[in-house]
CSV table of C-alpha atoms in Angstrom, one decimal:
chain,number,residue,atom,x,y,z
E,142,MET,CA,101.2,126.5,85.2
E,143,ASP,CA,99.4,129.5,86.9
E,144,GLU,CA,96.2,127.5,87.5
E,145,GLN,CA,98.4,124.7,89.2
E,146,PHE,CA,99.9,127.4,91.3
E,147,SER,CA,96.5,128.9,92.3
E,148,GLN,CA,95.2,125.3,93.2
E,149,MET,CA,98.4,124.7,95.3
E,150,LYS,CA,97.9,128.3,97.0
E,151,LYS,CA,94.2,127.5,97.8
E,152,MET,CA,95.0,124.0,99.1
E,153,PHE,CA,97.6,125.0,101.4
E,154,SER,CA,95.6,128.1,102.7
E,155,VAL,CA,93.3,125.5,104.1
E,156,LEU,CA,95.7,122.8,104.8
E,157,VAL,CA,98.2,124.9,107.1
E,158,PRO,CA,95.7,126.6,109.5
E,159,VAL,CA,93.7,123.3,110.0
E,160,THR,CA,96.9,121.4,110.6
E,161,LEU,CA,98.2,124.0,112.9
E,162,GLN,CA,95.2,124.0,114.7
E,163,GLN,CA,95.0,120.3,115.4
E,164,LEU,CA,98.7,120.6,116.6
E,165,VAL,CA,97.5,123.5,118.8
E,166,ILE,CA,94.8,121.4,120.2
E,167,SER,CA,96.9,118.6,121.0
E,168,MET,CA,99.4,120.7,122.7
E,169,ASN,CA,97.0,120.8,125.6
E,170,PHE,CA,97.5,117.0,126.3
E,171,ILE,CA,101.2,117.6,126.3
E,172,ILE,CA,101.1,120.7,128.7
E,173,ASP,CA,99.1,118.7,131.1
E,174,ASN,CA,101.5,115.6,131.0
E,175,LEU,CA,104.4,117.9,131.4
E,176,MET,CA,103.1,119.8,134.2
E,177,VAL,CA,101.5,116.7,135.8
E,178,SER,CA,105.1,114.6,135.4
E,179,TYR,CA,106.5,116.8,138.5
E,180,LEU,CA,103.8,115.3,140.8
E,181,GLY,CA,105.3,111.6,140.3
E,182,GLU,CA,105.0,108.9,138.0
E,183,GLU,CA,102.0,107.5,139.4
E,184,PHE,CA,100.3,110.9,138.5
E,185,ILE,CA,101.6,110.4,134.9
E,186,ALA,CA,100.2,106.9,134.7
E,187,ALA,CA,96.9,108.2,136.0
E,188,LEU,CA,96.7,110.9,133.6
E,189,GLY,CA,97.6,108.5,130.6
E,190,SER,CA,94.9,106.2,132.0
E,191,SER,CA,92.1,108.8,132.4
E,192,ASN,CA,92.7,110.2,129.1
E,193,LYS,CA,92.0,106.6,127.3
E,194,PHE,CA,88.6,107.0,128.6
E,195,MET,CA,88.1,110.4,127.6
E,196,VAL,CA,89.5,109.5,124.0
E,197,ILE,CA,86.7,107.1,123.6
E,198,VAL,CA,84.3,110.3,124.4
E,199,ARG,CA,85.9,112.6,122.0
E,200,MET,CA,86.7,110.3,119.3
E,201,SER,CA,83.0,109.4,119.0
E,202,ILE,CA,82.0,113.1,119.0
E,203,ILE,CA,84.6,113.7,116.6
E,204,ALA,CA,83.5,111.0,114.3
E,205,ILE,CA,79.9,112.5,114.3
E,206,CYS,CA,81.5,115.8,113.5
E,207,SER,CA,83.6,114.4,110.8
E,208,ALA,CA,80.5,113.2,109.0
E,209,SER,CA,78.8,116.5,109.5
E,210,GLY,CA,82.0,118.4,107.9
E,211,SER,CA,81.6,116.1,104.8
E,212,LEU,CA,78.0,117.2,104.5
E,213,ILE,CA,78.7,120.9,105.1
E,214,SER,CA,81.8,120.9,102.9
E,215,GLN,CA,79.8,119.3,100.0
E,216,TYR,CA,76.8,121.8,100.5
E,217,ARG,CA,79.1,124.7,100.8
E,218,GLY,CA,80.7,123.4,97.3
E,219,SER,CA,77.1,123.3,95.9
E,220,ARG,CA,76.4,126.8,97.5
E,221,HIS,CA,73.3,125.5,99.4
E,222,LYS,CA,73.3,127.6,102.8
E,223,GLU,CA,70.1,126.0,104.1
E,224,GLY,CA,71.8,122.6,104.0
E,225,VAL,CA,74.7,123.9,106.0
E,226,SER,CA,72.5,125.4,108.7
E,227,ARG,CA,70.4,122.1,109.0
E,228,THR,CA,73.4,120.1,109.2
E,229,PHE,CA,74.7,122.1,112.0
E,230,ALA,CA,71.7,122.1,113.9
E,231,ILE,CA,71.3,118.1,113.7
E,232,ASN,CA,75.1,117.8,114.5
E,233,SER,CA,74.7,119.9,117.5
E,234,ILE,CA,71.6,117.9,118.9
E,235,ILE,CA,73.5,114.5,118.3
E,236,THR,CA,76.9,115.4,119.8
E,237,PHE,CA,75.2,116.8,123.0
E,238,SER,CA,73.1,113.6,123.3
E,239,THR,CA,76.3,111.5,122.7
E,240,ALA,CA,77.8,113.1,125.6
E,241,MET,CA,75.2,112.7,128.0
E,242,ILE,CA,75.0,109.2,127.2
E,243,PHE,CA,78.8,108.6,128.0
E,244,CYS,CA,78.4,110.6,131.3
E,245,ILE,CA,75.5,108.2,132.3
E,246,ILE,CA,77.6,105.2,131.4
E,247,PHE,CA,80.7,106.5,133.3
E,248,PHE,CA,78.8,107.4,136.4
E,249,THR,CA,76.8,104.0,136.6
E,250,ASN,CA,80.0,102.0,135.8
E,251,LYS,CA,82.9,104.0,137.3
E,252,ASP,CA,84.2,101.2,139.3
E,253,PHE,CA,84.4,98.8,136.4
E,254,ILE,CA,86.0,101.6,134.2
E,255,LEU,CA,88.6,102.8,136.9
E,256,SER,CA,89.6,99.2,137.9
E,257,SER,CA,90.5,98.4,134.1
E,258,PHE,CA,93.0,101.1,134.4
E,259,SER,CA,95.6,99.5,136.5
E,260,ASP,CA,96.0,97.0,139.5
E,261,SER,CA,97.5,99.8,141.7
E,262,LYS,CA,94.9,101.5,143.9
E,263,GLU,CA,97.0,104.8,144.0
E,264,ILE,CA,96.7,105.1,140.2
E,265,VAL,CA,93.0,104.2,140.4
E,266,LEU,CA,92.2,106.8,143.3
E,267,ILE,CA,94.0,109.5,141.4
E,268,SER,CA,92.3,108.5,138.1
E,269,TRP,CA,89.0,109.1,139.9
E,270,SER,CA,90.0,112.4,141.1
E,271,TYR,CA,90.8,113.5,137.5
E,272,LEU,CA,88.0,111.9,135.8
E,273,SER,CA,85.2,112.8,138.3
E,274,ILE,CA,85.9,116.6,137.0
E,275,ILE,CA,87.1,116.2,133.3
E,276,ILE,CA,84.3,114.0,132.5
E,277,PHE,CA,82.2,117.0,132.4
E,278,THR,CA,84.2,118.4,129.4
E,279,SER,CA,82.1,115.9,127.4
E,280,PHE,CA,79.4,118.3,127.3
E,281,SER,CA,81.7,121.5,126.4
E,282,PHE,CA,83.4,119.4,123.8
E,283,SER,CA,80.0,118.2,122.3
E,284,LEU,CA,79.3,122.0,121.9
E,285,ILE,CA,82.5,123.2,120.6
E,286,MET,CA,83.1,120.6,117.9
E,287,PRO,CA,79.9,121.1,116.0
E,288,MET,CA,80.7,125.0,116.0
E,289,MET,CA,84.4,124.4,115.2
E,290,THR,CA,83.3,122.1,112.4
E,291,VAL,CA,80.8,124.4,110.6
E,292,VAL,CA,83.4,127.3,111.2
E,293,ARG,CA,86.1,125.2,109.6
E,294,SER,CA,84.0,123.7,106.9
E,295,THR,CA,82.8,127.0,105.6
E,296,GLY,CA,86.3,128.2,104.8
E,297,ASN,CA,86.6,130.2,108.2
E,298,VAL,CA,89.9,128.0,109.0
E,299,VAL,CA,91.8,131.2,110.6
E,300,SER,CA,89.1,132.0,113.0
E,301,ALA,CA,89.2,128.1,114.1
E,302,LEU,CA,92.9,128.4,114.7
E,303,LEU,CA,92.6,131.4,116.5
E,304,VAL,CA,90.2,130.0,119.1
E,305,SER,CA,92.6,127.0,119.6
E,306,VAL,CA,95.4,129.3,120.4
E,307,ILE,CA,93.5,131.3,122.8
E,308,SER,CA,92.3,127.9,124.5
E,309,LEU,CA,95.8,126.7,124.6
E,310,PHE,CA,97.0,129.9,126.4
E,311,THR,CA,94.1,129.8,128.8
E,312,ASN,CA,94.7,126.0,129.7
E,313,PHE,CA,98.5,126.7,130.5
E,314,ILE,CA,98.0,129.6,132.4
E,315,PHE,CA,95.2,128.2,134.7
E,316,ASN,CA,97.4,124.9,134.8
E,317,PHE,CA,100.3,127.0,136.2
E,318,ILE,CA,98.0,128.4,138.9
E,319,LEU,CA,95.8,125.4,139.9
E,320,ILE,CA,98.2,122.4,139.8
E,321,TYR,CA,101.3,124.0,141.8
E,322,GLY,CA,99.0,126.7,143.7
E,323,LYS,CA,99.9,130.2,142.9
E,324,PHE,CA,98.8,133.8,144.0
E,325,GLY,CA,97.4,132.3,146.9
E,326,ILE,CA,95.4,129.5,145.5
E,327,PRO,CA,95.8,126.2,147.1
E,328,ALA,CA,97.7,123.5,144.8
E,329,LEU,CA,95.2,121.1,143.6
E,330,GLY,CA,97.5,118.8,141.7
E,331,ILE,CA,96.0,116.7,139.0
E,332,ARG,CA,92.5,118.2,139.9
E,333,GLY,CA,93.7,121.4,138.8
E,334,ALA,CA,94.6,120.1,135.4
E,335,ALA,CA,91.1,118.9,135.0
E,336,ILE,CA,89.5,122.4,136.2
E,337,SER,CA,92.0,124.1,133.7
E,338,THR,CA,90.8,122.3,130.9
E,339,VAL,CA,87.0,123.1,131.7
E,340,ILE,CA,87.8,126.7,132.0
E,341,SER,CA,89.5,126.7,128.7
E,342,GLU,CA,86.7,125.1,126.7
E,343,VAL,CA,84.1,127.1,128.4
E,344,LEU,CA,86.1,130.3,127.0
E,345,SER,CA,86.2,128.4,123.7
E,346,ILE,CA,82.3,128.1,123.7
E,347,ILE,CA,82.0,131.6,124.1
E,348,ILE,CA,84.3,132.7,121.4
E,349,LEU,CA,82.9,130.2,118.9
E,350,LEU,CA,79.3,131.3,119.6
E,351,ALA,CA,80.2,135.0,118.6
E,352,ILE,CA,82.0,133.7,115.5
E,353,VAL,CA,79.0,131.5,114.4
E,354,ASN,CA,76.6,134.2,115.0
E,355,TYR,CA,78.5,136.8,113.0
E,356,LYS,CA,79.9,134.6,110.0
E,357,ILE,CA,77.5,131.6,109.6
E,358,THR,CA,74.0,131.9,111.1
E,359,PRO,CA,72.5,134.0,113.8
E,360,ILE,CA,72.2,131.8,117.0
E,361,SER,CA,68.8,133.5,117.7
E,362,LYS,CA,67.5,131.9,114.5
E,363,ILE,CA,68.9,128.3,115.2
E,364,LYS,CA,65.8,127.5,117.0
E,365,ASP,CA,63.7,128.3,113.5
E,366,ILE,CA,65.8,126.0,111.6
E,367,ASP,CA,63.5,123.3,110.0
E,368,PHE,CA,64.9,119.9,109.3
E,369,SER,CA,62.9,116.9,108.0
E,370,PHE,CA,63.2,113.1,108.7
E,371,LYS,CA,64.9,113.0,105.2
E,372,ASP,CA,67.7,115.3,106.6
E,373,ILE,CA,68.1,113.3,109.7
E,374,ASP,CA,68.2,110.1,107.8
E,375,LYS,CA,70.9,111.6,105.3
E,376,PHE,CA,73.0,112.7,108.4
E,377,LEU,CA,72.8,109.4,110.2
E,378,ARG,CA,73.5,107.4,107.0
E,379,VAL,CA,76.6,109.0,106.7
E,380,SER,CA,77.6,109.3,110.5
E,381,LEU,CA,76.6,106.3,112.1
E,382,PRO,CA,79.1,104.0,110.2
E,383,LEU,CA,81.8,106.8,110.8
E,384,LEU,CA,80.6,106.6,114.8
E,385,SER,CA,80.7,102.8,114.6
E,386,ALA,CA,84.3,103.0,113.3
E,387,GLY,CA,85.3,105.6,116.0
E,388,LEU,CA,83.7,103.4,118.7
E,389,LEU,CA,85.5,100.4,117.6
E,390,THR,CA,88.8,102.1,117.4
E,391,SER,CA,88.6,104.0,120.7
E,392,LEU,CA,87.5,100.9,122.4
E,393,SER,CA,90.4,98.9,120.9
E,394,LEU,CA,92.7,101.6,122.4
E,395,MET,CA,91.1,101.1,125.7
E,396,PHE,CA,91.6,97.2,125.5
E,397,SER,CA,95.2,97.8,124.5
E,398,HIS,CA,95.8,100.3,127.3
E,399,ASN,CA,94.2,97.6,129.8
E,400,ILE,CA,97.1,95.2,128.7
E,401,PHE,CA,99.5,98.1,129.2
E,402,GLY,CA,98.0,98.5,132.7
E,403,ARG,CA,98.8,94.9,133.5
E,404,LEU,CA,102.6,95.2,132.7
E,405,GLY,CA,103.7,97.2,135.5
E,406,GLU,CA,104.0,100.7,136.8
E,407,GLU,CA,107.1,101.6,134.9
E,408,GLU,CA,105.8,100.3,131.6
E,409,LEU,CA,102.5,101.9,132.3
E,410,ALA,CA,104.2,105.3,133.1
E,411,ALA,CA,106.2,104.8,129.8
E,412,TYR,CA,103.0,104.6,127.9
E,413,GLY,CA,101.6,107.5,129.8
E,414,ILE,CA,104.4,109.8,128.4
E,415,ILE,CA,104.1,108.1,124.9
E,416,SER,CA,100.4,108.6,124.7
E,417,PRO,CA,100.4,112.4,124.6
E,418,MET,CA,103.0,112.4,122.0
E,419,GLU,CA,100.7,109.9,119.9
E,420,ASN,CA,97.9,112.1,120.7
E,421,ILE,CA,99.9,115.2,119.3
E,422,LEU,CA,100.8,113.4,116.1
E,423,SER,CA,97.6,111.8,115.3
E,424,ASP,CA,95.8,115.2,115.9
E,425,LEU,CA,98.3,116.8,113.7
E,426,PHE,CA,97.8,114.5,110.8
E,427,ALA,CA,94.2,114.3,111.4
E,428,GLY,CA,94.4,118.0,110.8
E,429,VAL,CA,95.5,116.9,107.1
E,430,GLY,CA,92.5,114.8,107.0
E,431,LEU,CA,90.2,117.4,108.2
E,432,ALA,CA,91.6,120.0,105.8
E,433,SER,CA,91.1,117.5,103.0
E,434,ILE,CA,87.4,117.4,103.9
E,435,VAL,CA,87.2,120.8,103.5
E,436,ILE,CA,89.0,121.1,100.0
E,437,ILE,CA,87.9,117.8,98.5
E,438,GLY,CA,84.4,117.8,99.9
E,439,ALA,CA,83.7,121.1,98.4
E,440,GLU,CA,85.0,119.8,94.9
E,441,LEU,CA,82.9,116.5,95.3
E,442,GLY,CA,79.7,118.7,96.0
E,443,ARG,CA,80.6,120.5,92.6
E,444,ASN,CA,80.9,117.0,90.8
E,445,LYS,CA,84.4,117.9,90.1
E,446,PHE,CA,85.7,114.3,90.8
E,447,GLU,CA,89.1,114.7,88.7
E,448,SER,CA,89.9,117.9,90.6
E,449,ALA,CA,88.9,116.2,93.9
E,450,TYR,CA,91.2,113.2,93.2
E,451,SER,CA,94.3,115.3,92.1
E,452,HIS,CA,93.9,117.4,95.3
E,453,ALA,CA,93.8,114.1,97.2
E,454,LYS,CA,97.2,113.0,95.8
E,455,SER,CA,98.8,116.2,96.6
E,456,ILE,CA,97.4,116.3,100.1
E,457,ILE,CA,98.8,112.8,100.7
E,458,TRP,CA,102.2,113.3,99.3
E,459,SER,CA,102.4,116.6,101.5
E,460,GLY,CA,101.5,114.6,104.5
E,461,LEU,CA,104.0,111.8,103.8
E,462,ALA,CA,106.9,114.2,103.3
E,463,SER,CA,106.2,116.0,106.6
E,464,SER,CA,105.9,112.6,108.4
E,465,LEU,CA,109.3,111.7,107.1
E,466,ILE,CA,110.9,114.9,108.6
E,467,ILE,CA,109.0,114.5,111.9
E,468,GLY,CA,109.5,110.9,112.2
E,469,SER,CA,113.6,111.3,111.8
E,470,CYS,CA,113.3,113.9,114.5
E,471,PHE,CA,111.5,111.6,116.8
E,472,ILE,CA,114.3,109.0,116.2
E,473,PHE,CA,117.0,111.5,116.8
E,474,PHE,CA,115.8,113.0,120.0
E,475,SER,CA,114.5,109.9,121.6
E,476,SER,CA,117.5,109.5,123.7
E,477,LYS,CA,117.1,113.1,124.9
E,478,VAL,CA,113.9,112.3,126.6
E,479,THR,CA,115.5,112.7,130.2
E,480,TRP,CA,116.1,116.6,129.4
E,481,PHE,CA,112.5,117.1,129.9
E,482,LEU,CA,111.0,114.3,132.2
E,483,ASP,CA,112.2,113.4,135.8
E,484,ILE,CA,111.5,109.5,135.3
E,485,ASP,CA,113.9,106.3,136.5
E,486,GLU,CA,116.4,104.6,134.1
E,487,GLU,CA,113.9,101.5,133.4
E,488,THR,CA,111.3,103.7,132.3
E,489,VAL,CA,113.6,105.8,130.1
E,490,GLY,CA,114.7,102.6,128.2
E,491,TYR,CA,110.9,101.7,127.4
E,492,VAL,CA,110.4,105.4,126.3
E,493,VAL,CA,113.4,105.7,124.1
E,494,THR,CA,112.3,102.2,122.3
E,495,MET,CA,108.8,103.4,121.7
E,496,LEU,CA,109.6,106.7,120.6
E,497,THR,CA,112.0,105.0,118.0
E,498,LEU,CA,109.2,102.9,116.8
E,499,LEU,CA,106.7,105.7,116.8
E,500,GLY,CA,109.5,107.7,114.4
E,501,ILE,CA,109.9,104.7,112.2
E,502,SER,CA,106.0,104.4,111.7
E,503,MET,CA,105.3,107.8,111.3
E,504,PRO,CA,104.7,107.8,107.4
E,505,VAL,CA,102.3,104.7,107.9
E,506,ARG,CA,100.5,106.4,110.6
E,507,THR,CA,100.2,109.6,108.6
E,508,PHE,CA,98.7,108.0,105.6
E,509,ASN,CA,96.1,106.1,107.5
E,510,SER,CA,95.1,109.2,109.7
E,511,THR,CA,94.6,111.3,106.5
E,512,MET,CA,92.8,108.6,104.5
E,513,SER,CA,90.4,107.7,107.8
E,514,ASN,CA,90.0,111.4,108.9
E,515,GLY,CA,89.6,113.0,105.3
E,516,MET,CA,89.8,111.4,102.1
E,517,LEU,CA,87.2,108.6,102.5
E,518,SER,CA,84.9,110.6,104.9
E,519,SER,CA,84.7,113.5,102.4
E,520,GLY,CA,82.9,111.1,100.1
E,521,GLY,CA,81.0,109.3,102.8
E,522,ASP,CA,82.7,105.9,102.3
E,523,ASN,CA,82.3,105.3,105.9
E,524,VAL,CA,81.0,101.7,105.8
E,525,PHE,CA,84.3,100.7,104.3
E,526,LEU,CA,86.1,102.5,107.1
E,527,MET,CA,84.2,100.5,109.6
E,528,PHE,CA,85.1,97.2,107.9
E,529,VAL,CA,88.9,98.4,108.0
E,530,THR,CA,88.7,99.2,111.6
E,531,MET,CA,87.2,95.8,112.5
E,532,THR,CA,89.8,94.0,110.3
E,533,ALA,CA,92.9,95.7,111.7
E,534,ASP,CA,92.0,96.3,115.2
E,535,TRP,CA,89.6,93.5,116.3
E,536,ILE,CA,90.5,90.7,114.2
E,537,PHE,CA,94.5,91.2,114.1
E,538,ALA,CA,95.9,93.7,116.5
E,539,LEU,CA,93.8,92.7,119.7
E,540,PRO,CA,93.8,89.1,119.7
E,541,SER,CA,97.5,89.3,118.9
E,542,ILE,CA,98.6,91.6,121.9
E,543,TYR,CA,96.4,89.5,124.2
E,544,ILE,CA,98.2,86.3,123.2
E,545,GLY,CA,101.6,87.9,123.3
E,546,LYS,CA,100.9,89.2,126.9
E,547,TYR,CA,99.3,86.3,128.4
E,548,LEU,CA,100.9,83.4,126.5
E,549,PHE,CA,104.4,84.7,125.7
E,550,ASN,CA,104.9,87.4,128.4
E,551,TRP,CA,105.7,90.1,126.0
E,552,ASN,CA,107.0,93.7,127.1
E,553,ILE,CA,105.5,96.7,126.1
E,554,PRO,CA,107.8,97.3,123.2
E,555,LYS,CA,107.0,94.0,121.4
E,556,ILE,CA,103.1,94.7,122.2
E,557,TYR,CA,103.8,98.2,120.7
E,558,SER,CA,105.3,96.9,117.6
E,559,VAL,CA,102.3,94.6,116.8
E,560,LEU,CA,100.1,97.8,116.8
E,561,ILE,CA,102.6,99.4,114.4
E,562,LEU,CA,102.1,96.1,112.3
E,563,SER,CA,98.4,96.7,112.6
E,564,GLU,CA,99.0,100.1,110.9
E,565,ILE,CA,100.5,98.7,107.9
E,566,LEU,CA,97.7,96.3,107.4
E,567,THR,CA,95.5,99.0,107.4
E,568,ALA,CA,97.5,101.2,104.8
E,569,THR,CA,98.0,98.3,102.6
E,570,ILE,CA,93.9,98.1,102.4
E,571,PHE,CA,93.7,102.0,102.2
E,572,ILE,CA,96.1,102.1,99.2
E,573,PHE,CA,93.8,99.9,96.9
E,574,ARG,CA,90.7,101.7,98.0
E,575,PHE,CA,92.0,104.9,97.3
E,576,ARG,CA,93.3,103.8,93.8
E,577,SER,CA,89.7,102.3,92.9
E,578,LYS,CA,88.2,105.9,93.4
E,579,ARG,CA,85.1,104.2,94.8
E,580,TRP,CA,85.1,106.7,97.6
E,581,MET,CA,84.4,109.6,95.4
E,582,THR,CA,80.5,110.4,95.9
E,583,ASN,CA,78.5,113.5,95.9
E,584,LEU,CA,76.4,113.1,99.1
E,585,VAL,CA,74.2,116.3,98.6
E,586,GLY,CA,73.0,115.8,95.0
E,587,GLY,CA,74.3,119.2,93.9
């Protein structure tokens, strides 16, 4: 009994800070959305549209770092410090290169990308004013995530949480000053929200550099880290399938948003309101998955497979219990959305319906997020993840919503319902994979 209590205590000492950190990170999106909402519905729509492109960038970097987290956690479990340092160095190089590629893609194809957001010229122009600044956070994010990953995966989860809290408050303060124009500074509107994000991320980089230098590896020695082709090959074998899955998911989201953008300004505004809430929830439960990489990855690195499976089941049940509570709250408070947002009656109707659907689907989404962001990744089962993404998103969801929109003229709640059915399909596949235990692999040979 004492051993079981000790295991639960150890699990929650990682699970709670990592999950809270993801919640804090996603609160940045909701703060931006709430503050920008007072500028008008077209600004909400533009912000939601712009963030769909940035989601592709960020999900790609997160996917690479998730693979890195799996390796670092297993190296930590097998007490291989050099493996931790090498993986961190390789991860940093690849994520920064990825950010550079996305920036080149954006600036060479900006007209096509912006026109895919909406038929409204006003929304496209507002999106450009925001994206032309926020795109540069690709570089800051590509530096933050490898450092955040190595800090978190080596057990320094509270330090990672504190960095995110400081970043949140910095973003809020500068949003207030720059969006509305305070203390003699001119009001910059949606551009102010973008600049605030840049400032908060630069501050995060400075703090994380200090933590990495003090707790993990001296920054001055990073240039001396020697890694071979074998190390790079190991990293790419784990990360490329996960990156492919992340790209496929984010591209499917962008194509889905393209459909929403053709439904009308009210429906696009409704999705612009729902989208940050979805981001908060996906980030929150991705936190459960990321925590499981730290916990389960370390067990797999020690070849303690039964212990890893036991921890995995405990984490899944904890996530499902939390999702039932949060989902119920969403359903109960869905009709109270007018307390916080100044939007018209038609948009309110769409938002209420979609919030209710979001609440109902919460347990399924939570399970999928935990599996894709943590359980399967912790053992490097990333080719299977890519297969699931292709099946659920590209074979089922996208064709269905395109047919629904262009043949049957579905409204946004019906299209949103199809996306939820896609989540149910994904969950069914994940259940069989989890029970098979084929995802449990020692990646580092410890």
